[in-house]
Tab-separated table of C-alpha atoms in Angstrom:
chain	number	residue	atom	x	y	z
V	1	MET	CA	-44.527	82.285	13.177
V	2	LEU	CA	-48.345	82.811	13.298
V	3	ASP	CA	-49.837	82.311	16.739
V	4	LYS	CA	-52.638	79.881	16.295
V	5	ARG	CA	-54.711	81.364	19.010
V	6	LEU	CA	-54.538	84.850	17.119
V	7	PHE	CA	-55.453	83.113	14.100
V	8	TYR	CA	-58.405	81.622	15.875
V	9	ASN	CA	-59.634	84.907	17.046
V	10	ILE	CA	-59.364	86.479	13.786
V	11	ILE	CA	-61.656	83.659	12.472
V	12	GLU	CA	-64.154	84.266	14.881
V	13	GLN	CA	-64.107	88.019	14.180
V	14	SER	CA	-64.490	87.540	10.540
V	15	ARG	CA	-66.612	84.151	9.966
V	16	LYS	CA	-69.735	85.900	9.454
V	17	HIS	CA	-68.664	87.659	6.187
V	18	LEU	CA	-65.266	85.969	5.502
V	19	THR	CA	-65.629	83.983	2.290
V	20	TYR	CA	-62.242	83.129	0.906
V	21	LEU	CA	-59.147	82.731	3.007
V	22	HIS	CA	-55.683	82.314	1.259
V	23	LEU	CA	-53.110	80.783	3.877
V	24	TYR	CA	-49.829	81.901	2.225
V	25	PHE	CA	-47.805	85.144	2.195
V	26	GLN	CA	-44.322	85.461	0.993
V	27	GLY	CA	-43.183	81.863	2.549
V	28	GLU	CA	-43.766	77.986	2.593
V	29	PRO	CA	-46.853	77.365	4.576
V	30	TYR	CA	-46.036	73.875	5.282
V	31	LEU	CA	-43.143	75.204	7.447
V	32	HIS	CA	-45.860	76.035	9.849
V	33	PRO	CA	-46.039	72.817	12.262
V	34	GLN	CA	-49.606	73.512	12.868
V	35	PHE	CA	-50.597	74.544	9.308
V	36	THR	CA	-53.259	71.969	8.456
V	37	ASP	CA	-55.010	72.621	11.968
V	38	LEU	CA	-55.107	76.318	10.949
V	39	ILE	CA	-57.237	75.084	7.692
V	40	SER	CA	-59.284	72.612	9.651
V	41	TYR	CA	-60.438	75.567	11.971
V	42	ALA	CA	-61.269	77.739	9.037
V	43	ASN	CA	-62.943	75.059	7.051
V	44	ARG	CA	-65.352	74.226	10.293
V	45	ALA	CA	-66.274	78.042	10.424
V	46	GLY	CA	-67.428	77.590	6.853
V	47	VAL	CA	-64.689	79.391	4.988
V	48	PHE	CA	-63.382	78.487	1.581
V	49	THR	CA	-59.443	77.839	2.275
V	50	SER	CA	-56.607	78.134	-0.380
V	51	THR	CA	-53.130	77.905	-0.183
V	52	SER	CA	-50.040	78.165	-2.424
V	53	THR	CA	-47.013	75.916	-1.890
V	54	ASN	CA	-43.607	74.743	-3.523
V	55	ALA	CA	-44.696	71.529	-3.073
V	56	HIS	CA	-41.393	70.359	-1.326
V	57	PHE	CA	-43.017	69.420	1.797
V	58	LEU	CA	-45.923	67.313	0.313
V	59	THR	CA	-44.801	64.234	2.367
V	60	PRO	CA	-47.342	61.343	2.794
V	61	LYS	CA	-48.163	62.626	6.370
V	62	ASN	CA	-48.610	66.061	5.102
V	63	VAL	CA	-50.801	64.839	2.221
V	64	GLU	CA	-52.870	62.880	4.364
V	65	LYS	CA	-53.632	65.698	6.886
V	66	THR	CA	-54.087	68.190	4.078
V	67	ILE	CA	-56.907	65.995	2.421
V	68	GLU	CA	-58.561	65.691	5.857
V	69	SER	CA	-58.160	69.257	6.781
V	70	GLY	CA	-60.870	70.375	4.271
V	71	LEU	CA	-58.616	72.606	2.093
V	72	LYS	CA	-60.524	73.515	-0.918
V	73	GLN	CA	-57.732	74.585	-3.353
V	74	LEU	CA	-53.940	74.042	-3.573
V	75	ILE	CA	-51.735	76.200	-5.756
V	76	VAL	CA	-48.293	74.364	-6.699
V	77	SER	CA	-45.785	76.699	-8.092
V	78	MET	CA	-43.705	75.083	-10.771
V	79	ASP	CA	-41.822	77.486	-13.229
V	80	GLY	CA	-39.894	74.949	-15.251
V	81	ILE	CA	-40.343	71.483	-16.614
V	82	THR	CA	-36.765	70.561	-16.345
V	83	GLN	CA	-34.428	71.105	-13.331
V	84	GLU	CA	-32.006	73.505	-15.256
V	85	VAL	CA	-34.933	75.954	-16.058
V	86	TYR	CA	-36.762	75.415	-12.717
V	87	GLU	CA	-33.845	76.306	-10.537
V	88	ASN	CA	-33.095	79.096	-12.678
V	89	TYR	CA	-36.069	81.057	-10.760
V	90	ARG	CA	-36.703	78.799	-7.947
V	91	ILE	CA	-33.090	78.923	-6.619
V	92	GLY	CA	-32.349	75.573	-4.424
V	93	GLY	CA	-35.472	73.917	-5.467
V	94	LYS	CA	-35.612	70.371	-6.607
V	95	LEU	CA	-38.144	69.725	-9.460
V	96	ALA	CA	-38.101	66.060	-8.564
V	97	LYS	CA	-39.438	66.798	-5.154
V	98	VAL	CA	-42.008	68.957	-6.615
V	99	GLN	CA	-43.493	66.137	-9.067
V	100	GLU	CA	-43.288	63.792	-6.498
V	101	GLY	CA	-45.322	65.481	-4.027
V	102	LEU	CA	-47.854	66.672	-6.593
V	103	SER	CA	-48.257	62.977	-8.070
V	104	LEU	CA	-48.776	61.849	-4.491
V	105	LEU	CA	-51.340	64.556	-3.424
V	106	ILE	CA	-53.552	63.883	-6.753
V	107	GLY	CA	-53.082	59.878	-6.303
V	108	THR	CA	-54.125	60.045	-2.716
V	109	ARG	CA	-56.923	62.326	-3.116
V	110	ASN	CA	-58.522	60.250	-6.172
V	111	ALA	CA	-57.756	57.005	-4.270
V	112	LYS	CA	-60.180	58.398	-1.477
V	113	LYS	CA	-62.607	59.514	-3.936
V	114	ARG	CA	-62.512	63.244	-2.578
V	115	ALA	CA	-63.373	66.258	-4.568
V	116	TYR	CA	-60.595	68.530	-2.902
V	117	PRO	CA	-58.407	70.078	-2.715
V	118	LYS	CA	-58.609	71.115	-6.254
V	119	VAL	CA	-55.129	71.249	-7.504
V	120	ILE	CA	-53.855	74.307	-9.859
V	121	LEU	CA	-50.382	74.110	-11.289
V	122	GLN	CA	-49.059	77.781	-11.632
V	123	PHE	CA	-46.348	78.586	-14.053
V	124	LEU	CA	-44.770	82.052	-13.725
V	125	VAL	CA	-43.807	82.760	-17.450
V	126	THR	CA	-40.493	84.471	-17.862
V	127	GLY	CA	-38.090	85.082	-20.890
V	128	LYS	CA	-36.193	81.555	-19.549
V	129	ASN	CA	-39.153	79.269	-19.604
V	130	GLU	CA	-41.771	80.320	-22.101
V	131	HIS	CA	-40.525	77.684	-24.569
V	132	GLN	CA	-41.412	75.109	-22.231
V	133	ILE	CA	-45.133	76.089	-22.159
V	134	PRO	CA	-46.113	73.396	-24.955
V	135	GLU	CA	-44.310	70.544	-22.921
V	136	LEU	CA	-45.654	72.110	-19.684
V	137	LYS	CA	-49.218	71.304	-20.978
V	138	SER	CA	-48.888	68.048	-21.953
V	139	TRP	CA	-47.229	67.080	-18.536
V	140	ALA	CA	-49.925	68.864	-16.622
V	141	LYS	CA	-52.817	66.890	-18.500
V	142	LYS	CA	-50.791	63.582	-17.831
V	143	MET	CA	-50.507	64.483	-14.163
V	144	GLY	CA	-54.069	65.097	-13.822
V	145	VAL	CA	-53.958	68.668	-12.197
V	146	ASP	CA	-57.309	70.522	-12.136
V	147	GLU	CA	-56.190	73.630	-13.621
V	148	LEU	CA	-52.920	74.948	-15.311
V	149	GLN	CA	-52.195	78.780	-14.907
V	150	LEU	CA	-49.841	80.810	-16.759
V	151	LYS	CA	-49.232	83.814	-14.771
V	152	SER	CA	-47.334	86.652	-15.734
V	153	THR	CA	-44.163	87.638	-13.480
V	154	GLN	CA	-43.697	90.823	-11.347
V	155	ILE	CA	-40.308	92.302	-12.318
V	156	TYR	CA	-38.435	94.627	-10.428
V	157	ASN	CA	-36.336	97.479	-12.089
V	158	TYR	CA	-37.992	96.548	-15.632
V	159	GLU	CA	-37.466	99.917	-17.348
V	160	ASN	CA	-34.308	98.964	-18.798
V	161	GLY	CA	-35.658	95.599	-19.804
V	162	SER	CA	-34.812	92.170	-18.344
V	163	SER	CA	-34.189	88.449	-19.445
V	164	LEU	CA	-37.186	87.519	-17.321
V	165	ILE	CA	-39.480	89.581	-19.775
V	166	PRO	CA	-41.193	87.060	-22.146
V	167	SER	CA	-40.796	87.777	-25.683
V	168	ASP	CA	-44.578	86.424	-26.421
V	169	PRO	CA	-46.435	89.748	-25.134
V	170	ARG	CA	-49.501	87.565	-23.899
V	171	TYR	CA	-47.428	86.552	-20.905
V	172	SER	CA	-45.817	89.742	-20.227
V	173	ARG	CA	-46.963	92.700	-17.823
V	174	TYR	CA	-44.684	94.982	-19.574
V	175	VAL	CA	-44.107	96.676	-23.252
V	176	GLN	CA	-41.358	98.389	-24.820
V	177	ALA	CA	-41.947	101.872	-25.483
V	178	LYS	CA	-40.809	104.155	-28.551
V	179	ASP	CA	-37.985	105.322	-26.565
V	180	GLY	CA	-36.587	101.997	-25.893
V	181	LYS	CA	-37.669	101.921	-22.225
V	182	TRP	CA	-40.187	99.509	-20.718
V	183	LYS	CA	-43.460	100.205	-19.243
V	184	LEU	CA	-46.449	98.666	-17.691
V	185	LYS	CA	-48.622	97.260	-20.373
V	186	LYS	CA	-51.778	98.161	-18.329
V	187	GLU	CA	-52.081	101.843	-17.667
V	188	ILE	CA	-52.391	102.438	-13.819
V	189	GLU	CA	-55.791	103.885	-12.916
V	190	ASN	CA	-56.849	105.558	-9.686
V	191	LYS	CA	-58.677	102.444	-8.531
V	192	CYS	CA	-58.353	99.261	-6.872
V	193	TRP	CA	-60.973	96.609	-5.811
V	194	ARG	CA	-58.732	95.119	-3.407
V	195	MET	CA	-59.008	97.645	-1.174
V	196	TRP	CA	-62.457	96.866	-0.299
V	197	GLN	CA	-62.333	93.307	-1.035
V	198	GLY	CA	-59.665	92.105	1.501
V	199	SER	CA	-56.537	92.463	3.643
V	200	VAL	CA	-53.372	90.649	4.418
V	201	LEU	CA	-52.198	89.397	7.525
V	202	THR	CA	-48.706	88.904	8.385
V	203	TRP	CA	-47.314	86.350	10.423
V	204	ASP	CA	-47.060	88.675	13.417
V	205	GLY	CA	-50.517	90.155	13.328
V	206	LYS	CA	-50.271	93.244	11.108
V	207	LEU	CA	-52.785	94.141	8.651
V	208	VAL	CA	-51.594	95.302	5.255
V	209	PRO	CA	-53.698	96.381	2.312
V	210	CYS	CA	-52.572	93.725	-0.123
V	211	CYS	CA	-50.059	91.123	-1.141
V	212	PHE	CA	-47.944	93.795	-3.100
V	213	ASP	CA	-47.085	95.033	0.444
V	214	LYS	CA	-44.337	92.407	0.777
V	215	ASP	CA	-42.266	94.165	3.445
V	216	ALA	CA	-45.406	95.510	5.388
V	217	LYS	CA	-44.456	99.185	4.492
V	218	HIS	CA	-48.267	100.154	4.923
V	219	VAL	CA	-49.513	98.678	8.051
V	220	MET	CA	-53.186	99.686	8.973
V	221	GLY	CA	-53.279	98.078	12.248
V	222	ASP	CA	-52.151	95.312	14.651
V	223	LEU	CA	-54.676	92.633	15.508
V	224	LYS	CA	-52.911	91.731	18.371
V	225	GLU	CA	-54.034	95.271	19.821
V	226	SER	CA	-57.370	95.960	17.980
V	227	ASN	CA	-60.019	93.986	16.529
V	228	LEU	CA	-60.391	93.585	12.566
V	229	SER	CA	-63.791	95.747	12.193
V	230	ASP	CA	-62.117	98.842	13.850
V	231	ILE	CA	-58.987	98.595	11.863
V	232	TRP	CA	-60.948	98.181	8.535
V	233	ARG	CA	-63.084	101.220	9.320
V	234	GLY	CA	-60.296	103.347	10.792
V	235	LYS	CA	-58.750	106.558	9.764
V	236	LYS	CA	-55.712	105.022	8.523
V	237	TYR	CA	-57.359	102.621	6.034
V	238	HIS	CA	-59.705	105.398	5.060
V	239	THR	CA	-56.665	107.672	4.416
V	240	PHE	CA	-54.824	105.064	2.386
V	241	ARG	CA	-58.006	104.413	0.372
V	242	GLN	CA	-58.409	108.127	-0.672
V	243	GLN	CA	-54.693	108.539	-1.559
V	244	LEU	CA	-55.163	105.628	-3.976
V	245	LEU	CA	-58.436	107.072	-5.580
V	246	GLN	CA	-56.670	110.421	-5.988
V	247	ASP	CA	-53.267	109.259	-7.085
V	248	ARG	CA	-52.190	105.694	-7.024
V	249	LYS	CA	-48.950	106.226	-8.543
V	250	GLN	CA	-47.613	107.875	-5.472
V	251	ILE	CA	-48.159	104.827	-3.435
V	252	GLU	CA	-44.802	102.670	-4.262
V	253	ILE	CA	-46.264	99.441	-3.929
V	254	CYS	CA	-49.040	100.430	-6.545
V	255	LYS	CA	-46.523	101.369	-9.269
V	256	ASN	CA	-45.580	97.794	-10.601
V	257	CYS	CA	-49.034	96.535	-9.843
V	258	THR	CA	-51.798	95.612	-12.603
V	259	GLU	CA	-54.796	95.211	-10.783
């Protein structure tokens, strides 16, 4: 669990140039007992705050604390409009809880006449849920979300095809080649704006280059031992950026990325 003191220290180090903070990385942020305190601290420092949740913990208490924290953007992941389809991807999830929490948040925010958090409903389009998009659009409009995002899904071992690859090419990161194999629709280029735009902090203080490094294989430094500026300008980061500019395909986390 991210230590609150470490978080505060990082905000103080970066507040003069930090413009956007997404408090989420491969987990459910509301499981952190002091989550809304972290948001409040960043908000007071003038940082735009965002998070992403499965909405299973949007209880009346958490909704109230979220609105008062100053959170600017809340992304709710909902990848199905029926329980059967939803749990196919969100294993163990309960669609009714998602819809209940989302309704509570929007209703409470509107009753308080607050502008924030803006609510984005995010739908990862797969071959198993793409048929629900028309119904989803109607539901999102009725619910009153601020934005609906239809997002393409990252699929591992996609070369031989997958039932998760949508049939509609607009929602797929992959296309089938003439030899029958699947490949990335967008050609990988030796560049990436993310390497100069931001970083990702893991729960235990390690700095990794981006959110595709889900298992922290490319640790640039430890913020419990070094300051952010030294890591950002350090030799390890410089070497990683240079490798990316020379041959990005040699970096495993970059092989299945469309940025």
